Amino acid sequence: MPTVLATAVVGCSSTGDQYSEHERDLANSDLGRIPNAEVIISSDQPIGQFLAAIDVRIQLWMTLKASGKAKDDRRRESLEAEIQRFVSVRADELVFELESGPLRNRWIAAAGLGFARDEEVLGPLLAALGDSNRDVVGQALFGLGIRADADTPLDPLLEELRSAFEGYVRVNAAYAIYRVARAGGRDADVGPALRRALLDSEAPVRVQAARTLGVIVDSDAVDDLGGLLSDPVDMVFLSALDALSALAVGDISLEGPVARELVTALDEAPTTRREFLRREAAKLARNDYGGDMKYWRRWAFGLP
């Protein structure tokens, strides 16, 4: 299945044919092993075995990253460093497989190359967006997101976000755009494309689009992000809330419009969301009016 990440590097050593320390930890953790998966990795394995081992590690890395648990951070960082080290050593072979290999090799290589240190892999990953297989395209977007290179041109990523039929491809495109933008990449078309993506049927696309609009401080996005404060998916709501706060911090002229979106939502929100909205409004107002909507409205609608 294609890799989808809807969301750190330290050094470590591996012992080739032996299990590394973090692999023993993983085997004994509550995550367990992936059934029937080969976890041994070495730099001189045949390319098929090597790619299979890389694929297992990427899946484990994603599981650890998604857990959100502090106890998994060290394992994830160690695992990421091992992926990076092995992929970097064999980056040329992975590029060859990405360009010429069978389907399974192409899509594992596309994801794996995102961890490579070699600057020369950016071109092949971008070229893979033209692959005839959409799973490979999705994997290449994932790789570009992991790579998070500010020099990545955003045009082809935006095109996938706008036009891809497959939800997982749009998810990975939105993720890649967010990561590139956070690294400093910019494009004139990114704001309009992301504002349209706030209406995407896939919740992770809406999440990443909202986050990116906050990163680039898109002054035209206040109304659109305000609309997401009533999104039925909590993560979308929280991402829109964070993005609105980032806009108010990044552009003082947006304090008033953002305040009014927050207070309007606060007045209408279900109880489970009111505390989040009140907290952000209080940060912006530098005062907490508690549950008295009269004072919140007076503050918000009194701003320019």
mmCIF file of C-alpha atoms in Angstrom:
data_model
loop_
_atom_site.group_PDB
_atom_site.id
_atom_site.type_symbol
_atom_site.label_atom_id
_atom_site.label_comp_id
_atom_site.label_asym_id
_atom_site.label_seq_id
_atom_site.Cartn_x
_atom_site.Cartn_y
_atom_site.Cartn_z
ATOM 1 C CA MET A 1 0.000 0.000 0.000
ATOM 2 C CA PRO A 2 1.210 3.548 -0.647
ATOM 3 C CA THR A 3 2.651 5.501 2.229
ATOM 4 C CA VAL A 4 0.473 8.306 3.545
ATOM 5 C CA LEU A 5 1.628 10.664 6.251
ATOM 6 C CA ALA A 6 -0.810 13.239 7.246
ATOM 7 C CA THR A 7 2.255 15.086 9.376
ATOM 8 C CA ALA A 8 14.319 14.888 13.361
ATOM 9 C CA VAL A 9 17.360 13.334 12.780
ATOM 10 C CA VAL A 10 20.069 12.093 15.144
ATOM 11 C CA GLY A 11 22.963 9.764 14.531
ATOM 12 C CA CYS A 12 23.173 6.101 15.416
ATOM 13 C CA SER A 13 25.076 3.057 14.307
ATOM 14 C CA SER A 14 23.813 -0.257 13.029
ATOM 15 C CA THR A 15 25.510 -3.608 13.346
ATOM 16 C CA GLY A 16 24.859 -4.927 9.861
ATOM 17 C CA ASP A 17 23.668 -8.525 10.223
ATOM 18 C CA GLN A 18 22.830 -8.108 13.930
ATOM 19 C CA TYR A 19 19.848 -6.341 15.413
ATOM 20 C CA SER A 20 20.604 -2.784 16.458
ATOM 21 C CA GLU A 21 19.623 -1.722 19.969
ATOM 22 C CA HIS A 22 16.555 0.184 18.816
ATOM 23 C CA GLU A 23 15.363 -2.850 16.817
ATOM 24 C CA ARG A 24 15.495 -4.956 19.978
ATOM 25 C CA ASP A 25 13.556 -2.216 21.761
ATOM 26 C CA LEU A 26 10.965 -2.216 19.004
ATOM 27 C CA ALA A 27 10.640 -5.976 19.105
ATOM 28 C CA ASN A 28 9.940 -5.801 22.831
ATOM 29 C CA SER A 29 7.681 -2.734 22.698
ATOM 30 C CA ASP A 30 3.912 -2.709 22.700
ATOM 31 C CA LEU A 31 4.086 -2.033 18.959
ATOM 32 C CA GLY A 32 5.479 -5.513 18.327
ATOM 33 C CA ARG A 33 6.742 -6.662 14.957
ATOM 34 C CA ILE A 34 5.082 -6.353 11.609
ATOM 35 C CA PRO A 35 4.043 -9.973 10.853
ATOM 36 C CA ASN A 36 6.289 -11.864 8.434
ATOM 37 C CA ALA A 37 8.471 -8.801 7.875
ATOM 38 C CA GLU A 38 12.243 -9.012 7.490
ATOM 39 C CA VAL A 39 13.847 -6.402 9.738
ATOM 40 C CA ILE A 40 17.545 -7.197 9.246
ATOM 41 C CA ILE A 41 19.333 -4.656 7.072
ATOM 42 C CA SER A 42 22.861 -4.427 5.716
ATOM 43 C CA SER A 43 24.521 -2.263 3.087
ATOM 44 C CA ASP A 44 25.458 -5.237 0.895
ATOM 45 C CA GLN A 45 22.044 -6.912 0.648
ATOM 46 C CA PRO A 46 20.575 -7.545 -2.817
ATOM 47 C CA ILE A 47 18.533 -4.496 -3.766
ATOM 48 C CA GLY A 48 15.183 -6.282 -3.396
ATOM 49 C CA GLN A 49 15.926 -7.352 0.180
ATOM 50 C CA PHE A 50 17.374 -3.947 0.966
ATOM 51 C CA LEU A 51 14.247 -2.162 -0.252
ATOM 52 C CA ALA A 52 12.033 -4.544 1.714
ATOM 53 C CA ALA A 53 14.025 -3.764 4.878
ATOM 54 C CA ILE A 54 13.792 -0.029 4.195
ATOM 55 C CA ASP A 55 10.035 -0.340 3.668
ATOM 56 C CA VAL A 56 9.598 -2.082 7.033
ATOM 57 C CA ARG A 57 11.598 0.651 8.747
ATOM 58 C CA ILE A 58 9.567 3.424 7.141
ATOM 59 C CA GLN A 59 6.334 1.772 8.281
ATOM 60 C CA LEU A 60 7.709 1.410 11.815
ATOM 61 C CA TRP A 61 8.913 5.013 11.748
ATOM 62 C CA MET A 62 5.429 6.180 10.756
ATOM 63 C CA THR A 63 3.830 4.110 13.516
ATOM 64 C CA LEU A 64 6.155 5.640 16.093
ATOM 65 C CA LYS A 65 5.618 9.153 14.751
ATOM 66 C CA ALA A 66 1.846 8.752 14.769
ATOM 67 C CA SER A 67 1.785 7.437 18.334
ATOM 68 C CA GLY A 68 2.424 10.906 19.752
ATOM 69 C CA LYS A 69 4.004 9.318 22.827
ATOM 70 C CA ALA A 70 7.171 10.755 24.316
ATOM 71 C CA LYS A 71 8.437 7.253 25.080
ATOM 72 C CA ASP A 72 8.530 6.512 21.344
ATOM 73 C CA ASP A 73 10.548 9.617 20.378
ATOM 74 C CA ARG A 74 13.983 8.099 20.988
ATOM 75 C CA ARG A 75 13.088 4.993 19.005
ATOM 76 C CA ARG A 76 11.717 7.066 16.146
ATOM 77 C CA GLU A 77 14.777 9.311 16.012
ATOM 78 C CA SER A 78 17.150 6.358 16.092
ATOM 79 C CA LEU A 79 15.168 4.573 13.405
ATOM 80 C CA GLU A 80 15.063 7.673 11.219
ATOM 81 C CA ALA A 81 18.817 8.074 11.491
ATOM 82 C CA GLU A 82 19.323 4.444 10.460
ATOM 83 C CA ILE A 83 17.031 4.826 7.454
ATOM 84 C CA GLN A 84 18.862 7.992 6.479
ATOM 85 C CA ARG A 85 22.278 6.396 6.791
ATOM 86 C CA PHE A 86 21.502 3.269 4.780
ATOM 87 C CA VAL A 87 19.525 5.098 2.099
ATOM 88 C CA SER A 88 22.280 7.681 1.679
ATOM 89 C CA VAL A 89 24.880 4.942 1.150
ATOM 90 C CA ARG A 90 22.822 3.372 -1.640
ATOM 91 C CA ALA A 91 21.103 6.484 -3.001
ATOM 92 C CA ASP A 92 22.379 5.923 -6.554
ATOM 93 C CA GLU A 93 20.872 2.435 -6.622
ATOM 94 C CA LEU A 94 17.567 3.709 -5.273
ATOM 95 C CA VAL A 95 17.483 6.401 -7.951
ATOM 96 C CA PHE A 96 18.042 3.700 -10.578
ATOM 97 C CA GLU A 97 15.186 1.631 -9.126
ATOM 98 C CA LEU A 98 12.946 4.706 -8.976
ATOM 99 C CA GLU A 99 13.573 5.430 -12.630
ATOM 100 C CA SER A 100 13.751 1.917 -14.072
ATOM 101 C CA GLY A 101 12.739 -0.702 -11.518
ATOM 102 C CA PRO A 102 9.558 -2.765 -11.186
ATOM 103 C CA LEU A 103 6.542 -1.117 -9.563
ATOM 104 C CA ARG A 104 7.156 -2.247 -5.979
ATOM 105 C CA ASN A 105 10.795 -1.158 -6.134
ATOM 106 C CA ARG A 106 9.813 2.226 -7.597
ATOM 107 C CA TRP A 107 7.383 3.154 -4.877
ATOM 108 C CA ILE A 108 9.606 1.990 -2.009
ATOM 109 C CA ALA A 109 12.544 3.878 -3.527
ATOM 110 C CA ALA A 110 10.409 7.017 -3.892
ATOM 111 C CA ALA A 111 9.607 7.051 -0.181
ATOM 112 C CA GLY A 112 13.082 5.966 0.897
ATOM 113 C CA LEU A 113 14.887 8.655 -1.083
ATOM 114 C CA GLY A 114 13.107 11.277 0.979
ATOM 115 C CA PHE A 115 15.447 10.301 3.835
ATOM 116 C CA ALA A 116 18.638 10.558 1.752
ATOM 117 C CA ARG A 117 21.208 13.243 2.503
ATOM 118 C CA ASP A 118 22.278 13.463 -1.158
ATOM 119 C CA GLU A 119 21.125 16.718 -2.779
ATOM 120 C CA GLU A 120 21.044 14.966 -6.148
ATOM 121 C CA VAL A 121 17.901 12.998 -5.297
ATOM 122 C CA LEU A 122 15.604 16.029 -5.550
ATOM 123 C CA GLY A 123 15.529 15.898 -9.363
ATOM 124 C CA PRO A 124 14.618 12.191 -9.577
ATOM 125 C CA LEU A 125 11.896 12.598 -6.951
ATOM 126 C CA LEU A 126 10.375 15.474 -8.914
ATOM 127 C CA ALA A 127 10.620 13.470 -12.125
ATOM 128 C CA ALA A 128 8.778 10.602 -10.411
ATOM 129 C CA LEU A 129 5.701 12.834 -10.216
ATOM 130 C CA GLY A 130 5.303 11.964 -13.884
ATOM 131 C CA ASP A 131 5.366 8.202 -13.245
ATOM 132 C CA SER A 132 2.618 6.236 -14.993
ATOM 133 C CA ASN A 133 1.612 4.634 -11.681
ATOM 134 C CA ARG A 134 -0.240 6.865 -9.242
ATOM 135 C CA ASP A 135 1.040 4.954 -6.212
ATOM 136 C CA VAL A 136 4.581 5.935 -7.200
ATOM 137 C CA VAL A 137 3.454 9.563 -7.574
ATOM 138 C CA GLY A 138 1.994 9.445 -4.068
ATOM 139 C CA GLN A 139 5.191 7.944 -2.695
ATOM 140 C CA ALA A 140 7.319 10.583 -4.438
ATOM 141 C CA LEU A 141 5.210 13.305 -2.806
ATOM 142 C CA PHE A 142 5.733 11.606 0.552
ATOM 143 C CA GLY A 143 9.490 11.534 -0.119
ATOM 144 C CA LEU A 144 9.516 15.215 -1.060
ATOM 145 C CA GLY A 145 7.669 15.998 2.150
ATOM 146 C CA ILE A 146 10.121 14.048 4.284
ATOM 147 C CA ARG A 147 12.989 15.759 2.475
ATOM 148 C CA ALA A 148 11.506 19.240 3.168
ATOM 149 C CA ASP A 149 13.884 21.078 0.835
ATOM 150 C CA ALA A 150 13.123 24.797 0.444
ATOM 151 C CA ASP A 151 14.443 24.591 -3.127
ATOM 152 C CA THR A 152 11.660 22.183 -4.118
ATOM 153 C CA PRO A 153 9.537 23.863 -6.808
ATOM 154 C CA LEU A 154 5.963 24.018 -5.558
ATOM 155 C CA ASP A 155 4.228 24.124 -8.962
ATOM 156 C CA PRO A 156 4.122 20.324 -9.517
ATOM 157 C CA LEU A 157 3.053 19.743 -5.910
ATOM 158 C CA LEU A 158 0.268 22.302 -6.232
ATOM 159 C CA GLU A 159 -0.875 20.689 -9.468
ATOM 160 C CA GLU A 160 -1.271 17.330 -7.704
ATOM 161 C CA LEU A 161 -3.117 19.021 -4.849
ATOM 162 C CA ARG A 162 -5.504 20.678 -7.286
ATOM 163 C CA SER A 163 -6.125 17.877 -9.729
ATOM 164 C CA ALA A 164 -5.311 14.444 -8.247
ATOM 165 C CA PHE A 165 -8.340 12.165 -8.177
ATOM 166 C CA GLU A 166 -6.836 9.920 -5.513
ATOM 167 C CA GLY A 167 -7.325 11.177 -1.964
ATOM 168 C CA TYR A 168 -4.027 9.767 -0.694
ATOM 169 C CA VAL A 169 -2.139 11.603 -3.452
ATOM 170 C CA ARG A 170 -3.745 14.896 -2.436
ATOM 171 C CA VAL A 171 -2.939 14.139 1.210
ATOM 172 C CA ASN A 172 0.733 13.580 0.411
ATOM 173 C CA ALA A 173 0.808 16.647 -1.857
ATOM 174 C CA ALA A 174 -0.599 18.809 0.953
ATOM 175 C CA TYR A 175 1.931 17.317 3.365
ATOM 176 C CA ALA A 176 4.823 17.989 0.987
ATOM 177 C CA ILE A 177 3.680 21.585 0.413
ATOM 178 C CA TYR A 178 3.454 22.171 4.166
ATOM 179 C CA ARG A 179 6.928 20.785 4.796
ATOM 180 C CA VAL A 180 8.518 22.730 1.936
ATOM 181 C CA ALA A 181 6.769 25.949 2.987
ATOM 182 C CA ARG A 182 7.878 25.467 6.591
ATOM 183 C CA ALA A 183 11.450 25.096 5.303
ATOM 184 C CA GLY A 184 11.118 28.449 3.508
ATOM 185 C CA GLY A 185 9.791 27.498 0.083
ATOM 186 C CA ARG A 186 7.321 29.942 -1.431
ATOM 187 C CA ASP A 187 5.224 30.281 -4.597
ATOM 188 C CA ALA A 188 2.759 32.961 -5.697
ATOM 189 C CA ASP A 189 0.048 30.382 -6.369
ATOM 190 C CA VAL A 190 0.302 28.573 -3.043
ATOM 191 C CA GLY A 191 -2.220 30.711 -1.154
ATOM 192 C CA PRO A 192 -5.138 30.384 -3.596
ATOM 193 C CA ALA A 193 -4.522 26.647 -4.047
ATOM 194 C CA LEU A 194 -4.440 26.041 -0.305
ATOM 195 C CA ARG A 195 -7.574 28.083 0.303
ATOM 196 C CA ARG A 196 -9.387 25.877 -2.193
ATOM 197 C CA ALA A 197 -7.922 22.809 -0.484
ATOM 198 C CA LEU A 198 -9.650 23.817 2.756
ATOM 199 C CA LEU A 199 -12.800 22.405 1.130
ATOM 200 C CA ASP A 200 -11.200 19.075 0.213
ATOM 201 C CA SER A 201 -13.151 15.937 1.105
ATOM 202 C CA GLU A 202 -10.059 14.472 2.792
ATOM 203 C CA ALA A 203 -9.634 15.777 6.350
ATOM 204 C CA PRO A 204 -5.788 15.437 6.315
ATOM 205 C CA VAL A 205 -5.693 17.711 3.247
ATOM 206 C CA ARG A 206 -7.705 20.329 5.126
ATOM 207 C CA VAL A 207 -5.380 19.951 8.116
ATOM 208 C CA GLN A 208 -2.200 20.471 6.115
ATOM 209 C CA ALA A 209 -3.678 23.271 4.013
ATOM 210 C CA ALA A 210 -4.692 25.162 7.157
ATOM 211 C CA ARG A 211 -1.286 24.690 8.740
ATOM 212 C CA THR A 212 0.484 25.918 5.632
ATOM 213 C CA LEU A 213 -1.689 29.034 5.360
ATOM 214 C CA GLY A 214 -0.557 29.871 8.872
ATOM 215 C CA VAL A 215 3.078 29.272 7.982
ATOM 216 C CA ILE A 216 2.980 31.574 4.948
ATOM 217 C CA VAL A 217 0.791 34.137 6.800
ATOM 218 C CA ASP A 218 -1.786 34.339 4.022
ATOM 219 C CA SER A 219 -3.783 37.475 4.816
ATOM 220 C CA ASP A 220 -6.577 36.402 2.473
ATOM 221 C CA ALA A 221 -7.242 33.190 4.390
ATOM 222 C CA VAL A 222 -8.901 34.552 7.530
ATOM 223 C CA ASP A 223 -12.499 34.007 6.400
ATOM 224 C CA ASP A 224 -11.750 30.566 4.960
ATOM 225 C CA LEU A 225 -9.974 29.418 8.104
ATOM 226 C CA GLY A 226 -12.777 30.834 10.212
ATOM 227 C CA GLY A 227 -15.163 28.573 8.335
ATOM 228 C CA LEU A 228 -13.141 25.544 9.442
ATOM 229 C CA LEU A 229 -13.761 26.359 13.091
ATOM 230 C CA SER A 230 -17.055 24.518 12.619
ATOM 231 C CA ASP A 231 -15.482 21.576 10.754
ATOM 232 C CA PRO A 232 -16.779 18.266 12.157
ATOM 233 C CA VAL A 233 -13.238 16.839 12.406
ATOM 234 C CA ASP A 234 -11.469 17.981 15.577
ATOM 235 C CA MET A 235 -7.984 17.944 14.033
ATOM 236 C CA VAL A 236 -9.168 20.238 11.236
ATOM 237 C CA PHE A 237 -10.721 22.582 13.802
ATOM 238 C CA LEU A 238 -7.501 22.671 15.839
ATOM 239 C CA SER A 239 -5.323 23.235 12.767
ATOM 240 C CA ALA A 240 -7.521 26.128 11.643
ATOM 241 C CA LEU A 241 -7.397 27.592 15.138
ATOM 242 C CA ASP A 242 -3.598 27.392 15.212
ATOM 243 C CA ALA A 243 -3.382 28.908 11.735
ATOM 244 C CA LEU A 244 -5.606 31.861 12.671
ATOM 245 C CA SER A 245 -3.446 32.511 15.719
ATOM 246 C CA ALA A 246 -0.339 32.396 13.511
ATOM 247 C CA LEU A 247 -1.902 34.939 11.145
ATOM 248 C CA ALA A 248 -2.644 37.366 13.982
ATOM 249 C CA VAL A 249 0.910 37.028 15.284
ATOM 250 C CA GLY A 250 2.497 37.269 11.830
ATOM 251 C CA ASP A 251 0.506 40.298 10.645
ATOM 252 C CA ILE A 252 -0.751 42.777 13.246
ATOM 253 C CA SER A 253 -3.335 44.138 10.800
ATOM 254 C CA LEU A 254 -5.104 40.770 10.991
ATOM 255 C CA GLU A 255 -5.719 40.896 14.748
ATOM 256 C CA GLY A 256 -9.204 42.358 14.342
ATOM 257 C CA PRO A 257 -10.413 39.962 11.616
ATOM 258 C CA VAL A 258 -8.985 36.965 13.487
ATOM 259 C CA ALA A 259 -10.493 38.104 16.785
ATOM 260 C CA ARG A 260 -13.919 38.349 15.194
ATOM 261 C CA GLU A 261 -13.659 34.852 13.736
ATOM 262 C CA LEU A 262 -12.668 33.467 17.142
ATOM 263 C CA VAL A 263 -15.430 35.225 19.021
ATOM 264 C CA THR A 264 -18.095 34.328 16.467
ATOM 265 C CA ALA A 265 -17.041 30.686 16.723
ATOM 266 C CA LEU A 266 -16.882 30.904 20.535
ATOM 267 C CA ASP A 267 -20.473 32.091 20.610
ATOM 268 C CA GLU A 268 -21.644 29.119 18.534
ATOM 269 C CA ALA A 269 -19.225 26.300 19.399
ATOM 270 C CA PRO A 270 -20.142 23.120 21.261
ATOM 271 C CA THR A 271 -18.901 22.877 24.827
ATOM 272 C CA THR A 272 -16.012 20.569 23.901
ATOM 273 C CA ARG A 273 -14.434 23.280 21.733
ATOM 274 C CA ARG A 274 -15.179 26.401 23.713
ATOM 275 C CA GLU A 275 -12.130 26.093 25.984
ATOM 276 C CA PHE A 276 -9.770 25.922 22.983
ATOM 277 C CA LEU A 277 -11.374 28.973 21.402
ATOM 278 C CA ARG A 278 -11.460 30.947 24.646
ATOM 279 C CA ARG A 279 -7.801 30.191 25.324
ATOM 280 C CA GLU A 280 -6.686 31.462 21.907
ATOM 281 C CA ALA A 281 -8.918 34.518 22.132
ATOM 282 C CA ALA A 282 -7.490 35.311 25.577
ATOM 283 C CA LYS A 283 -3.934 35.123 24.214
ATOM 284 C CA LEU A 284 -4.825 37.579 21.477
ATOM 285 C CA ALA A 285 -6.775 39.892 23.790
ATOM 286 C CA ARG A 286 -4.178 39.612 26.557
ATOM 287 C CA ASN A 287 -7.188 39.281 28.797
ATOM 288 C CA ASP A 288 -9.649 36.522 29.620
ATOM 289 C CA TYR A 289 -13.312 37.485 29.707
ATOM 290 C CA GLY A 290 -14.354 33.977 30.704
ATOM 291 C CA GLY A 291 -17.858 33.073 29.650
ATOM 292 C CA ASP A 292 -19.167 36.602 29.221
ATOM 293 C CA MET A 293 -19.813 36.908 25.495
ATOM 294 C CA LYS A 294 -20.749 40.612 25.835
ATOM 295 C CA TYR A 295 -17.152 41.503 26.721
ATOM 296 C CA TRP A 296 -15.689 39.180 24.113
ATOM 297 C CA ARG A 297 -17.814 40.795 21.372
ATOM 298 C CA ARG A 298 -17.019 44.306 22.608
ATOM 299 C CA TRP A 299 -13.303 43.505 22.396
ATOM 300 C CA ALA A 300 -13.343 41.763 19.017
ATOM 301 C CA PHE A 301 -15.664 44.133 17.197
ATOM 302 C CA GLY A 302 -13.896 47.148 18.657
ATOM 303 C CA LEU A 303 -10.646 46.218 16.898
ATOM 304 C CA PRO A 304 -9.817 47.680 13.466
#
